[in-house]
PDB file of C-alpha atoms in Angstrom:
ATOM      1  CA  UNK A   1      47.819  20.058 109.050  1.00 53.00           C
ATOM      2  CA  UNK A   2      51.394  19.913 110.278  1.00 53.00           C
ATOM      3  CA  UNK A   3      52.120  17.996 113.414  1.00 59.00           C
ATOM      4  CA  UNK A   4      54.626  18.966 116.117  1.00 55.00           C
ATOM      5  CA  UNK A   5      56.959  16.227 115.036  1.00 60.00           C
ATOM      6  CA  UNK A   6      58.755  18.515 112.632  1.00 59.00           C
ATOM      7  CA  UNK A   7      59.456  21.190 115.289  1.00 60.00           C
ATOM      8  CA  UNK A   8      62.707  21.140 117.330  1.00 59.00           C
ATOM      9  CA  UNK A   9      62.447  19.513 120.734  1.00 58.00           C
ATOM     10  CA  UNK A  10      62.773  22.852 122.586  1.00 55.00           C
ATOM     11  CA  UNK A  11      59.840  24.417 120.739  1.00 54.00           C
ATOM     12  CA  UNK A  12      57.398  21.576 121.161  1.00 53.00           C
ATOM     13  CA  UNK A  13      54.417  21.994 123.382  1.00 56.00           C
ATOM     14  CA  UNK A  14      55.011  20.825 126.941  1.00 54.00           C
ATOM     15  CA  UNK A  15      58.795  21.134 126.825  1.00 52.00           C
ATOM     16  CA  UNK A  16      60.093  23.525 129.524  1.00 54.00           C
ATOM     17  CA  UNK A  17      61.882  26.651 128.203  1.00 53.00           C
ATOM     18  CA  UNK A  18      65.197  27.792 129.592  1.00 52.00           C
ATOM     19  CA  UNK A  19      64.975  30.945 131.711  1.00 53.00           C
ATOM     20  CA  UNK A  20      67.415  33.108 133.648  1.00 53.00           C
ATOM     21  CA  UNK A  21      67.267  33.161 137.449  1.00 55.00           C
ATOM     22  CA  UNK A  22      64.873  35.758 138.778  1.00 54.00           C
ATOM     23  CA  UNK A  23      65.860  38.070 141.631  1.00 52.00           C
ATOM     24  CA  UNK A  24      62.331  37.907 142.958  1.00 53.00           C
ATOM     25  CA  UNK A  25      62.937  34.344 144.114  1.00 50.00           C
ATOM     26  CA  UNK A  26      65.651  35.609 146.440  1.00 52.00           C
ATOM     27  CA  UNK A  27      63.438  38.257 147.962  1.00 51.00           C
ATOM     28  CA  UNK A  28      60.390  35.994 148.273  1.00 52.00           C
ATOM     29  CA  UNK A  29      61.324  32.367 149.059  1.00 53.00           C
ATOM     30  CA  UNK A  30      57.781  31.172 148.350  1.00 52.00           C
ATOM     31  CA  UNK A  31      58.054  32.309 144.761  1.00 50.00           C
ATOM     32  CA  UNK A  32      59.302  29.643 142.420  1.00 50.00           C
ATOM     33  CA  UNK A  33      60.725  30.323 139.008  1.00 50.00           C
ATOM     34  CA  UNK A  34      61.222  27.895 136.198  1.00 52.00           C
ATOM     35  CA  UNK A  35      64.299  25.762 136.463  1.00 51.00           C
ATOM     36  CA  UNK A  36      67.443  26.915 134.648  1.00 50.00           C
ATOM     37  CA  UNK A  37      69.672  24.296 133.201  1.00 52.00           C
ATOM     38  CA  UNK A  38      73.165  25.712 132.667  1.00 54.00           C
ATOM     39  CA  UNK A  39      74.812  24.683 129.451  1.00 55.00           C
ATOM     40  CA  UNK A  40      78.444  23.682 129.195  1.00 56.00           C
ATOM     41  CA  UNK A  41      80.872  25.468 126.875  1.00 53.00           C
ATOM     42  CA  UNK A  42      81.439  23.835 123.528  1.00 55.00           C
ATOM     43  CA  UNK A  43      84.389  21.579 123.049  1.00 54.00           C
ATOM     44  CA  UNK A  44      87.621  23.246 121.978  1.00 53.00           C
ATOM     45  CA  UNK A  45      86.656  26.591 123.551  1.00 50.00           C
ATOM     46  CA  UNK A  46      89.471  26.680 126.079  1.00 50.00           C
ATOM     47  CA  UNK A  47      92.199  25.873 123.627  1.00 52.00           C
ATOM     48  CA  UNK A  48      92.251  29.490 122.469  1.00 52.00           C
ATOM     49  CA  UNK A  49      92.602  30.901 125.993  1.00 51.00           C
ATOM     50  CA  UNK A  50      96.042  32.032 127.205  1.00 51.00           C
ATOM     51  CA  UNK A  51      97.379  30.680 130.419  1.00 50.00           C
ATOM     52  CA  UNK A  52      99.081  33.924 131.601  1.00 50.00           C
ATOM     53  CA  UNK A  53      97.420  36.963 133.135  1.00 51.00           C
ATOM     54  CA  UNK A  54      97.542  40.365 131.391  1.00 50.00           C
ATOM     55  CA  UNK A  55      99.217  43.312 133.109  1.00 52.00           C
ATOM     56  CA  UNK A  56      97.895  46.748 132.076  1.00 52.00           C
ATOM     57  CA  UNK A  57     100.483  48.911 130.316  1.00 51.00           C
ATOM     58  CA  UNK A  58     103.239  46.425 131.031  1.00 50.00           C
ATOM     59  CA  UNK A  59     105.314  47.471 128.012  1.00 53.00           C
ATOM     60  CA  UNK A  60     105.493  51.179 128.981  1.00 49.00           C
ATOM     61  CA  UNK A  61     108.159  52.469 131.375  1.00 52.00           C
ATOM     62  CA  UNK A  62     107.077  53.895 134.646  1.00 55.00           C
ATOM     63  CA  UNK A  63     106.633  57.643 134.645  1.00 52.00           C
ATOM     64  CA  UNK A  64     106.952  59.803 137.702  1.00 51.00           C
ATOM     65  CA  UNK A  65     104.547  62.727 137.882  1.00 49.00           C
ATOM     66  CA  UNK A  66     105.002  65.842 139.906  1.00 51.00           C
ATOM     67  CA  UNK A  67     102.365  65.588 142.588  1.00 50.00           C
ATOM     68  CA  UNK A  68     103.087  69.078 143.912  1.00 50.00           C
ATOM     69  CA  UNK A  69     101.842  70.890 140.812  1.00 49.00           C
ATOM     70  CA  UNK A  70      98.180  71.694 141.126  1.00 52.00           C
ATOM     71  CA  UNK A  71      96.067  72.430 138.089  1.00 50.00           C
ATOM     72  CA  UNK A  72      92.788  74.255 138.198  1.00 51.00           C
ATOM     73  CA  UNK A  73      90.084  73.684 135.692  1.00 50.00           C
ATOM     74  CA  UNK A  74      88.801  75.493 133.764  1.00 52.00           C
ATOM     75  CA  UNK A  75      91.874  77.546 132.855  1.00 52.00           C
ATOM     76  CA  UNK A  76      91.979  81.015 134.342  1.00 55.00           C
ATOM     77  CA  UNK A  77      91.956  83.329 131.303  1.00 51.00           C
ATOM     78  CA  UNK A  78      92.457  87.046 132.140  1.00 51.00           C
ATOM     79  CA  UNK A  79      89.722  89.405 131.096  1.00 53.00           C
ATOM     80  CA  UNK A  80      90.255  91.634 128.080  1.00 49.00           C
ATOM     81  CA  UNK A  81      90.599  94.745 130.253  1.00 52.00           C
ATOM     82  CA  UNK A  82      93.372  93.168 132.310  1.00 53.00           C
ATOM     83  CA  UNK A  83      96.742  93.830 130.707  1.00 49.00           C
ATOM     84  CA  UNK A  84      99.347  91.122 130.903  1.00 52.00           C
ATOM     85  CA  UNK A  85     102.929  91.898 131.666  1.00 51.00           C
ATOM     86  CA  UNK A  86     104.928  92.158 128.424  1.00 47.00           C
ATOM     87  CA  UNK A  87     107.586  89.610 127.728  1.00 50.00           C
ATOM     88  CA  UNK A  88     111.192  90.750 128.182  1.00 47.00           C
ATOM     89  CA  UNK A  89     112.632  92.343 125.050  1.00 41.00           C
ATOM     90  CA  UNK A  90     115.391  90.291 123.501  1.00 45.00           C
ATOM     91  CA  UNK A  91     117.679  92.281 121.235  1.00 41.00           C
ATOM     92  CA  UNK A  92     119.355  89.130 119.943  1.00 42.00           C
ATOM     93  CA  UNK A  93     116.226  88.179 118.009  1.00 40.00           C
ATOM     94  CA  UNK A  94     116.530  91.188 115.736  1.00 36.00           C
ATOM     95  CA  UNK A  95     117.874  90.826 112.271  1.00 39.00           C
ATOM     96  CA  UNK A  96     121.379  92.163 111.658  1.00 35.00           C
ATOM     97  CA  UNK A  97     120.051  94.637 109.072  1.00 35.00           C
ATOM     98  CA  UNK A  98     117.636  96.208 111.577  1.00 33.00           C
ATOM     99  CA  UNK A  99     120.231  96.625 114.297  1.00 36.00           C
ATOM    100  CA  UNK A 100     122.220  99.070 112.224  1.00 33.00           C
ATOM    101  CA  UNK A 101     119.264 101.337 111.345  1.00 39.00           C
ATOM    102  CA  UNK A 102     119.321 104.691 113.115  1.00 51.00           C
ATOM    103  CA  UNK A 103     116.340 106.750 114.087  1.00 81.00           C
ATOM    104  CA  UNK A 104     114.934 109.585 112.038  1.00 85.00           C
ATOM    105  CA  UNK A 105     116.312 112.256 114.356  1.00 85.00           C
ATOM    106  CA  UNK A 106     119.815 110.814 114.318  1.00 86.00           C
ATOM    107  CA  UNK A 107     119.824 110.727 110.523  1.00 87.00           C
ATOM    108  CA  UNK A 108     118.571 114.316 110.383  1.00 85.00           C
ATOM    109  CA  UNK A 109     121.393 115.441 112.655  1.00 84.00           C
ATOM    110  CA  UNK A 110     123.886 113.866 110.275  1.00 84.00           C
ATOM    111  CA  UNK A 111     122.360 115.483 107.168  1.00 84.00           C
ATOM    112  CA  UNK A 112     121.433 118.985 108.326  1.00 84.00           C
ATOM    113  CA  UNK A 113     124.071 121.601 109.180  1.00 82.00           C
ATOM    114  CA  UNK A 114     124.280 122.805 112.749  1.00 81.00           C
ATOM    115  CA  UNK A 115     122.989 126.346 113.386  1.00 81.00           C
ATOM    116  CA  UNK A 116     123.725 129.127 112.728  1.00 82.00           C
ATOM    117  CA  UNK A 117     123.271 128.721 108.998  1.00 78.00           C
ATOM    118  CA  UNK A 118     125.848 131.436 108.263  1.00 79.00           C
ATOM    119  CA  UNK A 119     128.617 129.010 109.262  1.00 82.00           C
ATOM    120  CA  UNK A 120     127.386 126.263 106.947  1.00 80.00           C
ATOM    121  CA  UNK A 121     129.481 125.526 103.841  1.00 76.00           C
ATOM    122  CA  UNK A 122     128.289 127.026 100.596  1.00 76.00           C
ATOM    123  CA  UNK A 123     126.919 124.821  97.881  1.00 73.00           C
ATOM    124  CA  UNK A 124     128.639 125.472  94.537  1.00 71.00           C
ATOM    125  CA  UNK A 125     126.674 126.157  91.394  1.00 68.00           C
ATOM    126  CA  UNK A 126     126.245 123.219  89.013  1.00 63.00           C
ATOM    127  CA  UNK A 127     128.427 123.227  85.933  1.00 57.00           C
ATOM    128  CA  UNK A 128     126.058 123.794  83.040  1.00 55.00           C
ATOM    129  CA  UNK A 129     127.103 122.902  79.550  1.00 49.00           C
ATOM    130  CA  UNK A 130     126.666 125.518  76.870  1.00 49.00           C
ATOM    131  CA  UNK A 131     123.714 124.352  74.795  1.00 54.00           C
ATOM    132  CA  UNK A 132     123.451 125.683  71.253  1.00 54.00           C
ATOM    133  CA  UNK A 133     121.055 128.601  71.136  1.00 59.00           C
ATOM    134  CA  UNK A 134     118.228 128.282  68.690  1.00 62.00           C
ATOM    135  CA  UNK A 135     117.726 130.957  66.096  1.00 63.00           C
ATOM    136  CA  UNK A 136     115.475 133.725  67.328  1.00 63.00           C
ATOM    137  CA  UNK A 137     112.478 134.343  65.145  1.00 70.00           C
ATOM    138  CA  UNK A 138     111.844 137.940  64.195  1.00 74.00           C
ATOM    139  CA  UNK A 139     108.792 139.327  65.972  1.00 76.00           C
ATOM    140  CA  UNK A 140     106.046 141.163  64.093  1.00 84.00           C
ATOM    141  CA  UNK A 141     105.856 143.685  66.941  1.00 85.00           C
ATOM    142  CA  UNK A 142     108.332 146.529  67.083  1.00 88.00           C
ATOM    143  CA  UNK A 143     110.183 147.702  70.159  1.00 87.00           C
ATOM    144  CA  UNK A 144     108.100 150.885  70.237  1.00 89.00           C
ATOM    145  CA  UNK A 145     104.876 148.843  70.282  1.00 89.00           C
ATOM    146  CA  UNK A 146     106.108 146.720  73.174  1.00 89.00           C
ATOM    147  CA  UNK A 147     107.038 149.764  75.258  1.00 89.00           C
ATOM    148  CA  UNK A 148     103.721 151.421  74.456  1.00 91.00           C
ATOM    149  CA  UNK A 149     101.744 148.336  75.491  1.00 92.00           C
ATOM    150  CA  UNK A 150     103.550 148.253  78.842  1.00 89.00           C
ATOM    151  CA  UNK A 151     103.043 151.940  79.536  1.00 91.00           C
ATOM    152  CA  UNK A 152      99.355 151.893  78.599  1.00 92.00           C
ATOM    153  CA  UNK A 153      98.745 148.857  80.771  1.00 90.00           C
ATOM    154  CA  UNK A 154     100.359 150.620  83.740  1.00 89.00           C
ATOM    155  CA  UNK A 155      97.993 153.535  83.142  1.00 90.00           C
ATOM    156  CA  UNK A 156      95.018 151.192  83.453  1.00 89.00           C
ATOM    157  CA  UNK A 157      93.767 151.341  79.896  1.00 90.00           C
ATOM    158  CA  UNK A 158      91.516 148.586  78.574  1.00 92.00           C
ATOM    159  CA  UNK A 159      92.747 146.040  76.050  1.00 92.00           C
ATOM    160  CA  UNK A 160      90.522 147.499  73.363  1.00 91.00           C
ATOM    161  CA  UNK A 161      92.036 150.962  73.819  1.00 92.00           C
ATOM    162  CA  UNK A 162      95.561 149.521  73.908  1.00 92.00           C
ATOM    163  CA  UNK A 163      94.925 147.617  70.666  1.00 91.00           C
ATOM    164  CA  UNK A 164      93.583 150.774  68.923  1.00 91.00           C
ATOM    165  CA  UNK A 165      96.435 153.019  70.102  1.00 91.00           C
ATOM    166  CA  UNK A 166      99.274 150.566  69.366  1.00 90.00           C
ATOM    167  CA  UNK A 167      97.700 149.371  66.120  1.00 90.00           C
ATOM    168  CA  UNK A 168      98.331 145.685  66.857  1.00 89.00           C
ATOM    169  CA  UNK A 169      94.945 144.464  65.615  1.00 86.00           C
ATOM    170  CA  UNK A 170      92.498 142.920  68.087  1.00 89.00           C
ATOM    171  CA  UNK A 171      92.496 143.228  71.846  1.00 89.00           C
ATOM    172  CA  UNK A 172      93.485 139.560  72.082  1.00 91.00           C
ATOM    173  CA  UNK A 173      96.738 140.265  70.243  1.00 90.00           C
ATOM    174  CA  UNK A 174      97.538 143.147  72.615  1.00 91.00           C
ATOM    175  CA  UNK A 175      96.844 141.019  75.688  1.00 91.00           C
ATOM    176  CA  UNK A 176      98.873 138.065  74.407  1.00 90.00           C
ATOM    177  CA  UNK A 177     101.772 140.320  73.550  1.00 89.00           C
ATOM    178  CA  UNK A 178     101.709 141.843  77.007  1.00 90.00           C
ATOM    179  CA  UNK A 179     101.852 138.377  78.598  1.00 88.00           C
ATOM    180  CA  UNK A 180     104.804 137.443  76.398  1.00 87.00           C
ATOM    181  CA  UNK A 181     106.685 140.628  77.359  1.00 85.00           C
ATOM    182  CA  UNK A 182     106.086 140.139  81.076  1.00 83.00           C
ATOM    183  CA  UNK A 183     107.037 136.459  80.834  1.00 77.00           C
ATOM    184  CA  UNK A 184     110.304 137.263  79.105  1.00 64.00           C
ATOM    185  CA  UNK A 185     111.201 139.845  81.738  1.00 58.00           C
ATOM    186  CA  UNK A 186     110.480 137.446  84.597  1.00 50.00           C
ATOM    187  CA  UNK A 187     112.353 134.522  83.091  1.00 48.00           C
ATOM    188  CA  UNK A 188     115.769 136.086  83.460  1.00 49.00           C
ATOM    189  CA  UNK A 189     117.979 133.687  85.408  1.00 50.00           C
ATOM    190  CA  UNK A 190     119.793 135.350  88.288  1.00 56.00           C
ATOM    191  CA  UNK A 191     122.894 133.535  89.452  1.00 66.00           C
ATOM    192  CA  UNK A 192     123.924 133.894  93.098  1.00 72.00           C
ATOM    193  CA  UNK A 193     127.489 134.821  93.766  1.00 80.00           C
ATOM    194  CA  UNK A 194     129.277 133.434  96.846  1.00 81.00           C
ATOM    195  CA  UNK A 195     128.864 136.825  98.534  1.00 85.00           C
ATOM    196  CA  UNK A 196     125.117 136.907  97.881  1.00 85.00           C
ATOM    197  CA  UNK A 197     124.754 133.344  99.158  1.00 84.00           C
ATOM    198  CA  UNK A 198     126.576 134.191 102.377  1.00 86.00           C
ATOM    199  CA  UNK A 199     124.397 137.240 102.887  1.00 88.00           C
ATOM    200  CA  UNK A 200     121.258 135.191 102.234  1.00 88.00           C
ATOM    201  CA  UNK A 201     122.256 132.684 104.895  1.00 88.00           C
ATOM    202  CA  UNK A 202     122.695 135.494 107.421  1.00 90.00           C
ATOM    203  CA  UNK A 203     119.236 136.785 106.546  1.00 91.00           C
ATOM    204  CA  UNK A 204     117.791 133.328 107.072  1.00 90.00           C
ATOM    205  CA  UNK A 205     119.323 133.145 110.564  1.00 91.00           C
ATOM    206  CA  UNK A 206     117.802 136.503 111.484  1.00 92.00           C
ATOM    207  CA  UNK A 207     114.490 135.511 109.924  1.00 93.00           C
ATOM    208  CA  UNK A 208     114.437 132.331 112.001  1.00 92.00           C
ATOM    209  CA  UNK A 209     114.650 134.332 115.213  1.00 92.00           C
ATOM    210  CA  UNK A 210     111.955 136.732 114.002  1.00 95.00           C
ATOM    211  CA  UNK A 211     109.744 133.765 113.187  1.00 95.00           C
ATOM    212  CA  UNK A 212     109.840 132.453 116.752  1.00 95.00           C
ATOM    213  CA  UNK A 213     109.212 135.939 118.128  1.00 96.00           C
ATOM    214  CA  UNK A 214     106.105 136.145 115.964  1.00 96.00           C
ATOM    215  CA  UNK A 215     104.955 132.657 117.067  1.00 96.00           C
ATOM    216  CA  UNK A 216     105.352 133.537 120.743  1.00 96.00           C
ATOM    217  CA  UNK A 217     103.465 136.793 120.235  1.00 95.00           C
ATOM    218  CA  UNK A 218     100.532 135.132 118.470  1.00 95.00           C
ATOM    219  CA  UNK A 219     100.404 132.274 121.011  1.00 95.00           C
ATOM    220  CA  UNK A 220     100.360 134.681 123.949  1.00 95.00           C
ATOM    221  CA  UNK A 221      97.595 136.718 122.354  1.00 95.00           C
ATOM    222  CA  UNK A 222      95.392 133.711 121.588  1.00 95.00           C
ATOM    223  CA  UNK A 223      95.793 131.976 124.979  1.00 94.00           C
ATOM    224  CA  UNK A 224      96.052 134.996 127.291  1.00 94.00           C
ATOM    225  CA  UNK A 225      99.318 133.678 128.728  1.00 94.00           C
ATOM    226  CA  UNK A 226     102.854 134.907 128.329  1.00 94.00           C
ATOM    227  CA  UNK A 227     105.066 132.726 126.144  1.00 95.00           C
ATOM    228  CA  UNK A 228     108.638 133.530 125.211  1.00 95.00           C
ATOM    229  CA  UNK A 229     110.286 132.612 121.936  1.00 94.00           C
ATOM    230  CA  UNK A 230     112.764 130.419 123.781  1.00 94.00           C
ATOM    231  CA  UNK A 231     109.958 128.425 125.439  1.00 95.00           C
ATOM    232  CA  UNK A 232     108.292 127.921 122.065  1.00 95.00           C
ATOM    233  CA  UNK A 233     111.550 126.714 120.519  1.00 93.00           C
ATOM    234  CA  UNK A 234     112.163 124.295 123.392  1.00 94.00           C
ATOM    235  CA  UNK A 235     108.672 122.830 123.114  1.00 94.00           C
ATOM    236  CA  UNK A 236     109.010 122.458 119.348  1.00 93.00           C
ATOM    237  CA  UNK A 237     112.309 120.682 119.930  1.00 91.00           C
ATOM    238  CA  UNK A 238     110.597 118.365 122.434  1.00 92.00           C
ATOM    239  CA  UNK A 239     107.904 117.517 119.875  1.00 91.00           C
ATOM    240  CA  UNK A 240     110.515 116.857 117.212  1.00 88.00           C
ATOM    241  CA  UNK A 241     112.439 114.406 119.365  1.00 88.00           C
ATOM    242  CA  UNK A 242     109.414 112.682 120.925  1.00 89.00           C
ATOM    243  CA  UNK A 243     107.027 112.512 117.950  1.00 88.00           C
ATOM    244  CA  UNK A 244     108.527 113.606 114.603  1.00 89.00           C
ATOM    245  CA  UNK A 245     105.349 112.593 112.752  1.00 89.00           C
ATOM    246  CA  UNK A 246     103.418 115.383 114.511  1.00 88.00           C
ATOM    247  CA  UNK A 247     105.655 117.940 112.772  1.00 87.00           C
ATOM    248  CA  UNK A 248     105.547 116.219 109.391  1.00 88.00           C
ATOM    249  CA  UNK A 249     109.018 114.685 109.702  1.00 89.00           C
ATOM    250  CA  UNK A 250     109.143 111.074 108.543  1.00 89.00           C
ATOM    251  CA  UNK A 251     111.220 108.674 106.471  1.00 90.00           C
ATOM    252  CA  UNK A 252     110.288 110.503 103.269  1.00 90.00           C
ATOM    253  CA  UNK A 253     111.793 113.714 104.656  1.00 90.00           C
ATOM    254  CA  UNK A 254     115.015 111.891 105.406  1.00 89.00           C
ATOM    255  CA  UNK A 255     115.118 110.395 101.918  1.00 90.00           C
ATOM    256  CA  UNK A 256     114.740 113.830 100.292  1.00 90.00           C
ATOM    257  CA  UNK A 257     117.530 115.232 102.457  1.00 88.00           C
ATOM    258  CA  UNK A 258     119.759 112.310 101.541  1.00 89.00           C
ATOM    259  CA  UNK A 259     119.211 113.074  97.847  1.00 90.00           C
ATOM    260  CA  UNK A 260     120.140 116.715  98.420  1.00 87.00           C
ATOM    261  CA  UNK A 261     123.201 115.664 100.391  1.00 83.00           C
ATOM    262  CA  UNK A 262     124.343 113.387  97.577  1.00 87.00           C
ATOM    263  CA  UNK A 263     123.821 116.165  95.025  1.00 85.00           C
ATOM    264  CA  UNK A 264     125.874 118.575  97.168  1.00 82.00           C
ATOM    265  CA  UNK A 265     128.724 116.089  97.493  1.00 83.00           C
ATOM    266  CA  UNK A 266     128.687 115.561  93.741  1.00 85.00           C
ATOM    267  CA  UNK A 267     128.880 119.315  93.094  1.00 80.00           C
ATOM    268  CA  UNK A 268     131.743 119.690  95.552  1.00 79.00           C
ATOM    269  CA  UNK A 269     133.703 116.957  93.791  1.00 82.00           C
ATOM    270  CA  UNK A 270     133.066 118.580  90.429  1.00 80.00           C
ATOM    271  CA  UNK A 271     134.237 121.947  91.771  1.00 75.00           C
ATOM    272  CA  UNK A 272     137.446 120.399  93.079  1.00 76.00           C
ATOM    273  CA  UNK A 273     138.168 118.630  89.788  1.00 77.00           C
ATOM    274  CA  UNK A 274     137.418 121.714  87.666  1.00 72.00           C
ATOM    275  CA  UNK A 275     139.507 124.088  89.771  1.00 68.00           C
ATOM    276  CA  UNK A 276     142.875 125.037  88.236  1.00 64.00           C
ATOM    277  CA  UNK A 277     145.829 123.248  89.721  1.00 58.00           C
TER     278      UNK A 277
END
């Protein structure tokens, strides 16, 4: 058995334990609590304490706040259906390259000739170089057979009958020969003279007026209202200037016109250089 001699003095039986003051003793004076013996701080404790008092935020300069501004929390965020006023447009923020770009309509006005088309300058024909003609192979069909195939086809004969009458072999040979003859006749290249070009431009001006007359007539018939050709032209002009995309006019249209304009300028320069001095 171990005796209490080996225990510390505070843990031995009969030694009073230290306790904190109880608030019940203040409310009830008759109640007595165990005595509390305050302990002194260990030696050398106060040598690490500073003798000056701390000032909060003493190393920061004084800052004056605007007491008039009132902030409300939480922040008032407008609803998604409430539109905010747009910020003022600043033209100085644009890039220099975008400032010089013109609109589609302005570029079209620079590329297209002003009506009427009859007063527009004529575009000269391109100067074609004489390519060496290849040797023509002799055909196994005679001229009489070709003329007979054309005449029988106009009469409505079948390919079998045409092949038997012309003695060209099978009906496939007669049909192929007919297609070759028609293709050769349609492939003739017709060159426009300056007079024919001028006349064609006049026809295009007249056809443009007839086109708007036809549009006004069809629109009046379909809606039951009376529309004039002038009113239709004015509304089409309004659509072109307000929304070119609705009429199929976009940047690609302008690019194609620019290519045609460059080709025309090139042909005009060639015509001037090739003209006799």
